[in-house]
PDB file of C-alpha atoms and ligand atoms in Angstrom:
ATOM      1  CA  MET A1086    -176.412-119.820  89.343  1.00 88.00           C
ATOM      2  CA  GLU A1087    -174.265-122.946  89.656  1.00 94.00           C
ATOM      3  CA  HIS A1088    -174.407-126.371  87.993  1.00 92.00           C
ATOM      4  CA  TYR A1089    -175.843-129.533  89.527  1.00 95.00           C
ATOM      5  CA  GLY A1090    -173.052-131.389  91.356  1.00 94.00           C
ATOM      6  CA  GLU A1091    -170.841-128.305  91.749  1.00 93.00           C
ATOM      7  CA  SER A1092    -171.444-127.567  95.451  1.00 93.00           C
ATOM      8  CA  LEU A1093    -174.875-129.172  95.917  1.00 94.00           C
ATOM      9  CA  PHE A1094    -175.450-132.893  95.210  1.00 95.00           C
ATOM     10  CA  VAL A1095    -171.677-133.464  94.973  1.00 94.00           C
ATOM     11  CA  ARG A1096    -171.208-137.192  94.210  1.00 94.00           C
ATOM     12  CA  ASP A1097    -169.362-138.239  97.355  1.00 94.00           C
ATOM     13  CA  ASP A1098    -169.996-141.325  99.534  1.00 94.00           C
ATOM     14  CA  GLN A1099    -172.886-139.654 101.321  1.00 94.00           C
ATOM     15  CA  GLU A1100    -174.596-138.723  98.032  1.00 95.00           C
ATOM     16  CA  SER A1101    -174.077-142.257  96.688  1.00 95.00           C
ATOM     17  CA  ARG A1102    -175.755-143.611  99.814  1.00 95.00           C
ATOM     18  CA  ARG A1103    -178.650-141.146  99.424  1.00 97.00           C
ATOM     19  CA  LEU A1104    -179.143-142.226  95.798  1.00 97.00           C
ATOM     20  CA  LYS A1105    -179.201-145.866  96.889  1.00 96.00           C
ATOM     21  CA  VAL A1106    -181.966-145.132  99.442  1.00 97.00           C
ATOM     22  CA  LEU A1107    -183.803-143.164  96.741  1.00 98.00           C
ATOM     23  CA  CYS A1108    -183.821-146.231  94.492  1.00 98.00           C
ATOM     24  CA  ASP A1109    -184.930-148.564  97.293  1.00 97.00           C
ATOM     25  CA  VAL A1110    -187.888-146.312  98.097  1.00 97.00           C
ATOM     26  CA  PHE A1111    -188.946-145.024  94.676  1.00 98.00           C
ATOM     27  CA  ASP A1112    -188.032-147.695  92.111  1.00 98.00           C
ATOM     28  CA  PRO A1113    -191.249-149.711  92.622  1.00 98.00           C
ATOM     29  CA  LEU A1114    -193.301-146.626  91.709  1.00 98.00           C
ATOM     30  CA  ALA A1115    -191.262-146.035  88.549  1.00 98.00           C
ATOM     31  CA  THR A1116    -191.240-149.631  87.371  1.00 98.00           C
ATOM     32  CA  THR A1117    -194.980-150.122  87.967  1.00 98.00           C
ATOM     33  CA  THR A1118    -195.738-147.119  85.766  1.00 98.00           C
ATOM     34  CA  LEU A1119    -193.175-148.110  83.122  1.00 98.00           C
ATOM     35  CA  ASP A1120    -194.748-151.568  82.994  1.00 98.00           C
ATOM     36  CA  ARG A1121    -198.219-150.135  82.619  1.00 97.00           C
ATOM     37  CA  LEU A1122    -197.074-147.816  79.835  1.00 97.00           C
ATOM     38  CA  GLY A1123    -195.424-150.848  78.192  1.00 97.00           C
ATOM     39  CA  VAL A1124    -191.720-151.563  77.588  1.00 98.00           C
ATOM     40  CA  ARG A1125    -191.522-153.994  74.673  1.00 97.00           C
ATOM     41  CA  PRO A1126    -188.759-156.649  74.520  1.00 97.00           C
ATOM     42  CA  ASP A1127    -187.235-154.874  71.482  1.00 97.00           C
ATOM     43  CA  ALA A1128    -187.556-151.340  72.934  1.00 98.00           C
ATOM     44  CA  ARG A1129    -184.745-148.828  72.579  1.00 98.00           C
ATOM     45  CA  CYS A1130    -184.634-147.031  75.934  1.00 98.00           C
ATOM     46  CA  LEU A1131    -182.972-143.868  77.187  1.00 98.00           C
ATOM     47  CA  GLU A1132    -182.490-143.377  80.939  1.00 98.00           C
ATOM     48  CA  VAL A1133    -181.555-139.712  81.485  1.00 98.00           C
ATOM     49  CA  GLY A1134    -179.610-138.717  84.621  1.00 98.00           C
ATOM     50  CA  ALA A1135    -179.348-142.416  85.458  1.00 98.00           C
ATOM     51  CA  GLY A1136    -177.682-141.912  88.874  1.00 97.00           C
ATOM     52  CA  THR A1137    -176.853-145.377  90.201  1.00 96.00           C
ATOM     53  CA  GLY A1138    -178.423-147.072  87.171  1.00 97.00           C
ATOM     54  CA  SER A1139    -181.093-149.117  88.937  1.00 97.00           C
ATOM     55  CA  ILE A1140    -183.816-148.168  86.445  1.00 98.00           C
ATOM     56  CA  ALA A1141    -181.435-148.649  83.498  1.00 98.00           C
ATOM     57  CA  ARG A1142    -180.762-152.161  84.782  1.00 97.00           C
ATOM     58  CA  TRP A1143    -184.498-152.830  85.136  1.00 97.00           C
ATOM     59  CA  LEU A1144    -185.159-151.513  81.612  1.00 97.00           C
ATOM     60  CA  ALA A1145    -182.421-153.777  80.246  1.00 96.00           C
ATOM     61  CA  GLN A1146    -184.162-156.766  81.808  1.00 95.00           C
ATOM     62  CA  ARG A1147    -187.468-155.787  80.143  1.00 96.00           C
ATOM     63  CA  ALA A1148    -185.965-154.810  76.767  1.00 97.00           C
ATOM     64  CA  VAL A1149    -184.048-158.065  76.362  1.00 95.00           C
ATOM     65  CA  ASP A1150    -183.899-157.763  72.568  1.00 96.00           C
ATOM     66  CA  GLY A1151    -183.556-153.983  72.628  1.00 97.00           C
ATOM     67  CA  GLU A1152    -181.028-151.628  74.139  1.00 97.00           C
ATOM     68  CA  VAL A1153    -180.661-149.124  76.970  1.00 98.00           C
ATOM     69  CA  VAL A1154    -178.597-145.963  76.860  1.00 98.00           C
ATOM     70  CA  ALA A1155    -177.910-144.722  80.413  1.00 98.00           C
ATOM     71  CA  THR A1156    -176.707-141.123  80.533  1.00 98.00           C
ATOM     72  CA  ASP A1157    -175.506-138.794  83.249  1.00 98.00           C
ATOM     73  CA  ILE A1158    -173.205-135.800  83.641  1.00 97.00           C
ATOM     74  CA  ASP A1159    -171.469-137.944  86.281  1.00 96.00           C
ATOM     75  CA  THR A1160    -171.241-141.586  85.248  1.00 96.00           C
ATOM     76  CA  SER A1161    -169.337-142.748  88.348  1.00 95.00           C
ATOM     77  CA  GLY A1162    -172.471-144.473  89.697  1.00 95.00           C
ATOM     78  CA  LEU A1163    -172.947-146.461  86.492  1.00 95.00           C
ATOM     79  CA  ARG A1164    -169.712-148.450  86.536  1.00 91.00           C
ATOM     80  CA  GLY A1165    -171.191-151.766  87.671  1.00 87.00           C
ATOM     81  CA  LEU A1166    -173.896-151.982  85.000  1.00 88.00           C
ATOM     82  CA  PRO A1167    -173.918-155.148  82.858  1.00 80.00           C
ATOM     83  CA  GLU A1168    -172.586-154.372  79.403  1.00 78.00           C
ATOM     84  CA  ASP A1169    -174.817-156.697  77.362  1.00 86.00           C
ATOM     85  CA  ASN A1170    -177.500-154.277  76.246  1.00 94.00           C
ATOM     86  CA  ILE A1171    -176.621-151.144  78.259  1.00 97.00           C
ATOM     87  CA  THR A1172    -174.465-148.318  76.944  1.00 97.00           C
ATOM     88  CA  VAL A1173    -173.268-145.757  79.495  1.00 97.00           C
ATOM     89  CA  LEU A1174    -172.775-142.259  78.146  1.00 97.00           C
ATOM     90  CA  ARG A1175    -171.526-139.066  79.763  1.00 97.00           C
ATOM     91  CA  HIS A1176    -174.125-136.681  78.386  1.00 97.00           C
ATOM     92  CA  ASP A1177    -175.606-133.372  79.496  1.00 98.00           C
ATOM     93  CA  VAL A1178    -179.294-133.448  78.605  1.00 98.00           C
ATOM     94  CA  THR A1179    -179.400-129.639  78.327  1.00 97.00           C
ATOM     95  CA  SER A1180    -176.888-129.598  75.473  1.00 97.00           C
ATOM     96  CA  GLY A1181    -176.197-133.130  74.184  1.00 96.00           C
ATOM     97  CA  GLU A1182    -178.155-134.400  71.200  1.00 96.00           C
ATOM     98  CA  PHE A1183    -179.443-137.727  69.863  1.00 98.00           C
ATOM     99  CA  PRO A1184    -180.643-138.359  66.318  1.00 97.00           C
ATOM    100  CA  GLU A1185    -184.387-138.047  65.734  1.00 96.00           C
ATOM    101  CA  SER A1186    -186.497-141.147  66.472  1.00 97.00           C
ATOM    102  CA  SER A1187    -183.695-142.940  68.366  1.00 97.00           C
ATOM    103  CA  PHE A1188    -185.784-144.257  71.281  1.00 98.00           C
ATOM    104  CA  ASP A1189    -189.109-145.893  72.146  1.00 98.00           C
ATOM    105  CA  VAL A1190    -188.890-145.200  75.886  1.00 98.00           C
ATOM    106  CA  ILE A1191    -187.332-142.186  77.625  1.00 98.00           C
ATOM    107  CA  HIS A1192    -187.353-141.916  81.420  1.00 98.00           C
ATOM    108  CA  ALA A1193    -185.925-139.254  83.724  1.00 98.00           C
ATOM    109  CA  ARG A1194    -186.495-139.178  87.487  1.00 98.00           C
ATOM    110  CA  LEU A1195    -185.652-136.137  89.613  1.00 98.00           C
ATOM    111  CA  VAL A1196    -183.620-134.523  86.847  1.00 98.00           C
ATOM    112  CA  LEU A1197    -185.775-132.016  84.941  1.00 97.00           C
ATOM    113  CA  SER A1198    -187.053-130.108  87.974  1.00 96.00           C
ATOM    114  CA  HIS A1199    -183.409-129.192  88.697  1.00 97.00           C
ATOM    115  CA  LEU A1200    -182.828-127.793  85.201  1.00 97.00           C
ATOM    116  CA  PRO A1201    -183.998-124.261  84.335  1.00 95.00           C
ATOM    117  CA  GLU A1202    -184.183-125.409  80.665  1.00 95.00           C
ATOM    118  CA  ARG A1203    -186.718-128.148  81.570  1.00 96.00           C
ATOM    119  CA  ASP A1204    -189.374-127.348  78.929  1.00 94.00           C
ATOM    120  CA  GLU A1205    -186.766-127.072  76.167  1.00 96.00           C
ATOM    121  CA  VAL A1206    -185.291-130.425  77.281  1.00 97.00           C
ATOM    122  CA  LEU A1207    -188.743-132.014  77.068  1.00 97.00           C
ATOM    123  CA  ARG A1208    -189.194-130.596  73.554  1.00 97.00           C
ATOM    124  CA  ARG A1209    -185.883-132.134  72.462  1.00 97.00           C
ATOM    125  CA  MET A1210    -186.754-135.447  74.122  1.00 98.00           C
ATOM    126  CA  ARG A1211    -189.874-135.614  71.955  1.00 97.00           C
ATOM    127  CA  SER A1212    -187.724-135.347  68.831  1.00 97.00           C
ATOM    128  CA  TRP A1213    -185.573-138.262  70.098  1.00 98.00           C
ATOM    129  CA  LEU A1214    -188.677-140.462  70.342  1.00 98.00           C
ATOM    130  CA  ALA A1215    -189.736-142.792  67.555  1.00 97.00           C
ATOM    131  CA  PRO A1216    -193.444-142.645  66.619  1.00 96.00           C
ATOM    132  CA  GLY A1217    -195.439-144.532  69.259  1.00 95.00           C
ATOM    133  CA  GLY A1218    -192.765-144.110  71.920  1.00 97.00           C
ATOM    134  CA  PHE A1219    -193.239-142.344  75.260  1.00 98.00           C
ATOM    135  CA  VAL A1220    -191.436-140.105  77.754  1.00 98.00           C
ATOM    136  CA  LEU A1221    -192.000-140.580  81.497  1.00 98.00           C
ATOM    137  CA  ILE A1222    -190.820-137.774  83.782  1.00 98.00           C
ATOM    138  CA  GLU A1223    -190.890-138.084  87.586  1.00 98.00           C
ATOM    139  CA  SER A1224    -190.465-135.083  89.859  1.00 98.00           C
ATOM    140  CA  PHE A1225    -191.126-134.108  93.440  1.00 98.00           C
ATOM    141  CA  CYS A1226    -193.775-131.534  94.190  1.00 97.00           C
ATOM    142  CA  TRP A1227    -193.799-129.607  97.442  1.00 96.00           C
ATOM    143  CA  PHE A1228    -197.535-129.084  98.058  1.00 96.00           C
ATOM    144  CA  PRO A1229    -197.755-131.531 101.014  1.00 97.00           C
ATOM    145  CA  ILE A1230    -195.052-129.497 102.739  1.00 97.00           C
ATOM    146  CA  ASP A1231    -196.975-126.229 102.385  1.00 94.00           C
ATOM    147  CA  SER A1232    -199.801-127.645 104.504  1.00 95.00           C
ATOM    148  CA  SER A1233    -197.702-129.508 107.086  1.00 97.00           C
ATOM    149  CA  PRO A1234    -198.898-129.039 110.692  1.00 97.00           C
ATOM    150  CA  HIS A1235    -195.272-129.369 111.912  1.00 98.00           C
ATOM    151  CA  PRO A1236    -193.584-125.926 111.773  1.00 98.00           C
ATOM    152  CA  VAL A1237    -190.017-127.278 111.943  1.00 98.00           C
ATOM    153  CA  TYR A1238    -190.520-129.864 109.209  1.00 98.00           C
ATOM    154  CA  ARG A1239    -192.344-127.325 107.022  1.00 98.00           C
ATOM    155  CA  GLN A1240    -189.716-124.635 107.550  1.00 98.00           C
ATOM    156  CA  VAL A1241    -186.692-126.878 106.985  1.00 98.00           C
ATOM    157  CA  LEU A1242    -188.003-128.412 103.756  1.00 98.00           C
ATOM    158  CA  ARG A1243    -189.142-125.039 102.444  1.00 98.00           C
ATOM    159  CA  ARG A1244    -185.815-123.369 103.186  1.00 98.00           C
ATOM    160  CA  TRP A1245    -183.949-126.283 101.608  1.00 98.00           C
ATOM    161  CA  SER A1246    -186.031-125.849  98.467  1.00 97.00           C
ATOM    162  CA  ASP A1247    -185.250-122.085  98.555  1.00 98.00           C
ATOM    163  CA  LEU A1248    -181.537-122.920  98.679  1.00 98.00           C
ATOM    164  CA  ILE A1249    -181.640-125.222  95.638  1.00 97.00           C
ATOM    165  CA  ARG A1250    -183.926-122.854  93.712  1.00 97.00           C
ATOM    166  CA  ARG A1251    -181.547-119.918  94.177  1.00 97.00           C
ATOM    167  CA  SER A1252    -178.409-122.002  93.614  1.00 97.00           C
ATOM    168  CA  LEU A1253    -179.463-124.307  90.759  1.00 97.00           C
ATOM    169  CA  GLY A1254    -182.783-123.034  89.452  1.00 97.00           C
ATOM    170  CA  THR A1255    -184.695-126.058  90.818  1.00 97.00           C
ATOM    171  CA  ASP A1256    -188.477-125.650  90.748  1.00 96.00           C
ATOM    172  CA  SER A1257    -190.118-127.763  93.470  1.00 95.00           C
ATOM    173  CA  TRP A1258    -193.658-126.843  92.351  1.00 94.00           C
ATOM    174  CA  TRP A1259    -193.313-127.201  88.531  1.00 93.00           C
ATOM    175  CA  ALA A1260    -194.401-130.838  88.603  1.00 94.00           C
ATOM    176  CA  ARG A1261    -197.902-129.865  89.670  1.00 93.00           C
ATOM    177  CA  THR A1262    -198.640-128.338  86.275  1.00 93.00           C
ATOM    178  CA  HIS A1263    -196.060-129.889  83.991  1.00 89.00           C
ATOM    179  CA  PRO A1264    -198.366-132.482  82.396  1.00 92.00           C
ATOM    180  CA  GLY A1265    -199.628-129.339  80.605  1.00 93.00           C
ATOM    181  CA  SER A1266    -196.152-128.886  79.062  1.00 92.00           C
ATOM    182  CA  PHE A1267    -196.449-132.300  77.415  1.00 94.00           C
ATOM    183  CA  ALA A1268    -199.721-131.305  75.774  1.00 92.00           C
ATOM    184  CA  LYS A1269    -198.346-127.918  74.627  1.00 94.00           C
ATOM    185  CA  LEU A1270    -195.325-129.635  73.071  1.00 95.00           C
ATOM    186  CA  GLY A1271    -197.517-131.896  70.939  1.00 95.00           C
ATOM    187  CA  PHE A1272    -197.335-135.160  72.886  1.00 96.00           C
ATOM    188  CA  SER A1273    -200.429-137.348  72.639  1.00 95.00           C
ATOM    189  CA  GLU A1274    -202.078-139.624  75.210  1.00 95.00           C
ATOM    190  CA  VAL A1275    -200.738-137.352  77.958  1.00 96.00           C
ATOM    191  CA  GLY A1276    -201.285-138.661  81.464  1.00 96.00           C
ATOM    192  CA  ALA A1277    -200.200-138.124  85.034  1.00 97.00           C
ATOM    193  CA  ASN A1278    -200.255-139.800  88.390  1.00 97.00           C
ATOM    194  CA  THR A1279    -199.332-138.237  91.730  1.00 97.00           C
ATOM    195  CA  VAL A1280    -198.202-140.337  94.673  1.00 97.00           C
ATOM    196  CA  THR A1281    -198.416-138.739  98.108  1.00 96.00           C
ATOM    197  CA  GLN A1282    -196.634-140.887 100.670  1.00 97.00           C
ATOM    198  CA  ASN A1283    -197.173-140.904 104.411  1.00 98.00           C
ATOM    199  CA  LEU A1284    -193.828-140.219 106.038  1.00 98.00           C
ATOM    200  CA  ARG A1285    -193.014-141.825 109.385  1.00 98.00           C
ATOM    201  CA  GLY A1286    -189.798-141.009 111.241  1.00 98.00           C
ATOM    202  CA  GLY A1287    -187.148-143.714 111.107  1.00 98.00           C
ATOM    203  CA  THR A1288    -188.365-145.315 107.863  1.00 98.00           C
ATOM    204  CA  PRO A1289    -186.310-145.447 104.631  1.00 97.00           C
ATOM    205  CA  LEU A1290    -188.466-142.620 103.214  1.00 98.00           C
ATOM    206  CA  ALA A1291    -187.682-140.404 106.231  1.00 98.00           C
ATOM    207  CA  ASP A1292    -184.059-141.460 105.987  1.00 98.00           C
ATOM    208  CA  PHE A1293    -183.986-140.280 102.355  1.00 98.00           C
ATOM    209  CA  TRP A1294    -185.212-136.807 103.336  1.00 98.00           C
ATOM    210  CA  ARG A1295    -182.898-136.628 106.368  1.00 98.00           C
ATOM    211  CA  LEU A1296    -179.919-137.492 104.159  1.00 97.00           C
ATOM    212  CA  THR A1297    -181.087-134.952 101.594  1.00 97.00           C
ATOM    213  CA  ILE A1298    -181.202-132.112 104.123  1.00 98.00           C
ATOM    214  CA  THR A1299    -177.975-133.220 105.855  1.00 97.00           C
ATOM    215  CA  MET A1300    -176.154-132.999 102.539  1.00 95.00           C
ATOM    216  CA  SER A1301    -176.762-129.222 102.489  1.00 96.00           C
ATOM    217  CA  HIS A1302    -176.357-128.694 106.256  1.00 97.00           C
ATOM    218  CA  ASP A1303    -173.343-126.374 106.056  1.00 97.00           C
ATOM    219  CA  GLN A1304    -174.757-124.278 103.213  1.00 97.00           C
ATOM    220  CA  LEU A1305    -178.129-123.941 104.926  1.00 98.00           C
ATOM    221  CA  ILE A1306    -176.440-122.501 107.996  1.00 98.00           C
ATOM    222  CA  GLY A1307    -173.612-120.639 106.248  1.00 98.00           C
ATOM    223  CA  LYS A1308    -176.005-118.825 103.884  1.00 97.00           C
ATOM    224  CA  GLY A1309    -178.449-118.006 106.662  1.00 98.00           C
ATOM    225  CA  TYR A1310    -181.372-120.177 105.559  1.00 98.00           C
ATOM    226  CA  LEU A1311    -181.688-122.097 108.831  1.00 98.00           C
ATOM    227  CA  THR A1312    -180.163-122.346 112.277  1.00 98.00           C
ATOM    228  CA  GLU A1313    -178.320-125.291 113.801  1.00 98.00           C
ATOM    229  CA  ALA A1314    -181.231-125.679 116.271  1.00 98.00           C
ATOM    230  CA  GLU A1315    -183.854-125.871 113.491  1.00 98.00           C
ATOM    231  CA  LEU A1316    -181.855-128.477 111.613  1.00 98.00           C
ATOM    232  CA  SER A1317    -181.218-130.579 114.726  1.00 98.00           C
ATOM    233  CA  ALA A1318    -184.941-130.505 115.527  1.00 98.00           C
ATOM    234  CA  ALA A1319    -185.802-131.643 111.982  1.00 98.00           C
ATOM    235  CA  TYR A1320    -183.278-134.519 112.108  1.00 98.00           C
ATOM    236  CA  LEU A1321    -184.791-135.669 115.418  1.00 98.00           C
ATOM    237  CA  LEU A1322    -188.298-135.645 113.932  1.00 98.00           C
ATOM    238  CA  LEU A1323    -187.176-137.631 110.893  1.00 98.00           C
ATOM    239  CA  GLU A1324    -185.699-140.296 113.185  1.00 98.00           C
ATOM    240  CA  ASP A1325    -188.686-140.429 115.539  1.00 98.00           C
ATOM    241  CA  PRO A1326    -191.146-143.294 114.851  1.00 98.00           C
ATOM    242  CA  ASP A1327    -193.895-141.202 116.480  1.00 98.00           C
ATOM    243  CA  PHE A1328    -193.491-138.502 113.816  1.00 98.00           C
ATOM    244  CA  TRP A1329    -196.030-138.798 110.997  1.00 98.00           C
ATOM    245  CA  ASP A1330    -196.517-136.357 108.141  1.00 98.00           C
ATOM    246  CA  LEU A1331    -196.543-136.421 104.343  1.00 98.00           C
ATOM    247  CA  SER A1332    -193.411-136.384 102.237  1.00 98.00           C
ATOM    248  CA  PRO A1333    -193.105-134.225  99.109  1.00 98.00           C
ATOM    249  CA  ALA A1334    -195.329-135.849  96.488  1.00 98.00           C
ATOM    250  CA  LEU A1335    -193.958-137.678  93.461  1.00 98.00           C
ATOM    251  CA  VAL A1336    -195.575-136.611  90.193  1.00 98.00           C
ATOM    252  CA  GLN A1337    -195.254-138.987  87.250  1.00 98.00           C
ATOM    253  CA  ALA A1338    -196.182-137.436  83.914  1.00 98.00           C
ATOM    254  CA  TRP A1339    -195.969-138.975  80.479  1.00 98.00           C
ATOM    255  CA  GLY A1340    -196.792-138.411  76.868  1.00 97.00           C
ATOM    256  CA  HIS A1341    -196.504-140.354  73.619  1.00 97.00           C
ATOM    257  CA  LYS A1342    -195.253-139.309  70.244  1.00 96.00           C
ATOM    258  CA  GLU A1343    -198.285-140.054  68.110  1.00 85.00           C
ATOM    259  CA  GLN A1344    -200.239-143.149  69.101  1.00 69.00           C
ATOM    260  CA  PRO A1345    -198.895-145.719  71.595  1.00 66.00           C
ATOM    261  CA  LEU A1346    -197.572-148.930  70.037  1.00 58.00           C
ATOM    262  CA  ALA A1347    -197.609-151.155  73.092  1.00 52.00           C
ATOM    263  CA  ALA A1348    -199.909-151.747  76.037  1.00 49.00           C
ATOM    264  CA  GLY A1349    -202.653-149.177  76.575  1.00 47.00           C
ATOM    265  CA  PRO A1350    -201.825-146.055  78.554  1.00 48.00           C
ATOM    266  CA  LEU A1351    -202.810-145.503  82.156  1.00 48.00           C
ATOM    267  CA  GLU A1352    -206.051-143.678  82.728  1.00 46.00           C
ATOM    268  CA  THR A1353    -205.358-139.967  82.693  1.00 42.00           C
ATOM    269  CA  THR A1354    -206.209-137.782  85.645  1.00 42.00           C
ATOM    270  CA  PRO A1355    -208.776-135.064  84.907  1.00 40.00           C
ATOM    271  CA  ALA A1356    -206.075-132.366  85.208  1.00 37.00           C
ATOM    272  CA  ALA A1357    -203.948-134.080  82.589  1.00 34.00           C
ATOM    273  CA  GLN A1358    -206.641-134.724  79.974  1.00 34.00           C
ATOM    274  CA  HIS A1359    -206.601-132.534  76.935  1.00 28.00           C
TER     275      HIS A1359
HETATM  276  C1  LIG B2346    -181.522-136.750  92.125  1.00 72.99           C
HETATM  277  S1  LIG B2346    -180.430-137.621  91.083  1.00 72.99           S
HETATM  278  C2  LIG B2346    -181.521-138.883  90.461  1.00 72.99           C
HETATM  279  C3  LIG B2346    -180.792-140.068  89.883  1.00 72.99           C
HETATM  280  C4  LIG B2346    -181.697-141.084  89.184  1.00 72.99           C
HETATM  281  N1  LIG B2346    -182.454-140.465  88.116  1.00 72.99           N
HETATM  282  C5  LIG B2346    -182.643-141.707  90.170  1.00 72.99           C
HETATM  283  O1  LIG B2346    -183.778-141.212  90.283  1.00 72.99           O
HETATM  284  O2  LIG B2346    -182.258-142.685  90.831  1.00 72.99           O
HETATM  285  C6  LIG B2346    -180.260-136.581  89.647  1.00 72.99           C
HETATM  286  C7  LIG B2346    -179.315-137.147  88.602  1.00 72.99           C
HETATM  287  O3  LIG B2346    -179.361-136.316  87.440  1.00 72.99           O
HETATM  288  C8  LIG B2346    -178.032-136.104  86.977  1.00 72.99           C
HETATM  289  N2  LIG B2346    -178.013-134.845  86.228  1.00 72.99           N
HETATM  290  C9  LIG B2346    -178.084-133.590  86.732  1.00 72.99           C
HETATM  291  N3  LIG B2346    -178.040-132.698  85.737  1.00 72.99           N
HETATM  292  C10 LIG B2346    -177.953-133.391  84.577  1.00 72.99           C
HETATM  293  C11 LIG B2346    -177.875-133.031  83.201  1.00 72.99           C
HETATM  294  N4  LIG B2346    -177.852-131.744  82.843  1.00 72.99           N
HETATM  295  N5  LIG B2346    -177.795-134.016  82.270  1.00 72.99           N
HETATM  296  C12 LIG B2346    -177.786-135.326  82.648  1.00 72.99           C
HETATM  297  N6  LIG B2346    -177.860-135.725  83.933  1.00 72.99           N
HETATM  298  C13 LIG B2346    -177.933-134.774  84.883  1.00 72.99           C
HETATM  299  C14 LIG B2346    -177.204-136.091  88.247  1.00 72.99           C
HETATM  300  O4  LIG B2346    -175.832-136.314  88.032  1.00 72.99           O
HETATM  301  C15 LIG B2346    -177.870-137.214  89.060  1.00 72.99           C
HETATM  302  O5  LIG B2346    -177.335-138.471  88.774  1.00 72.99           O
END
């Protein structure tokens, strides 16, 4: 098993561009849910695996009298963040600690599903929360791929997820059930929301997935997961405006430590109620 960023998701220009597209496409979903959960002006916020820092910046604008700690194992994308109420920290969430009750808001997008220690990380995040605070975790879930009517698209995304599972320990299906982990770990007011997006070739969403697969092109071929022909066919589909399918779904799951202090929580889905 290797570490994130070692040979997959290496932070080069192409990965920086992919992360930028990720933010353009997915930030509105994150910020809508953060707003509905309630970020108070004096909130102390932790953005884990902050990437390019777009959500850290947004949190800093909401928590004007509070503070934001933006962490990552690679902080190169966080250089341009305003310094006023944002602290950038090189920090590995699988081993680094924070004192108990340090934060009111903790957010991590597309980080925990890559970490084999994900449930233990969530347990430690709960201890970092102050009473009333919440954790919001966002992760992709592969179920729309399993039912895709397009064999090439289905095969390429599945084989890519096999590559990252075997190399990093990424679980592309964990998100489907992980609201249950919040409940088991003692969070209250647990909730979840799953967004399934229609994917059309040539759109920013399709571009994000094309860039994601391209990043692993050589490994996918070199390790025998896919052929050059299969990959070329998938890239063509993802650029074709006549191609319509569903992208991997985004699962947002959250839980509070004791009772929420701020705005009321979102309605919970039946699967997430406890
Ligand atoms: C797919 S990117 C998502 C970036 C950002 N969360 C976003 O959604 O825009 C995953 C991020 O998690 C970071 N990361 C991976 N493993 C980590 C760890 N153990 N501790 C902290 N950050 C980590 C990576 O460096 C990368 O910036």
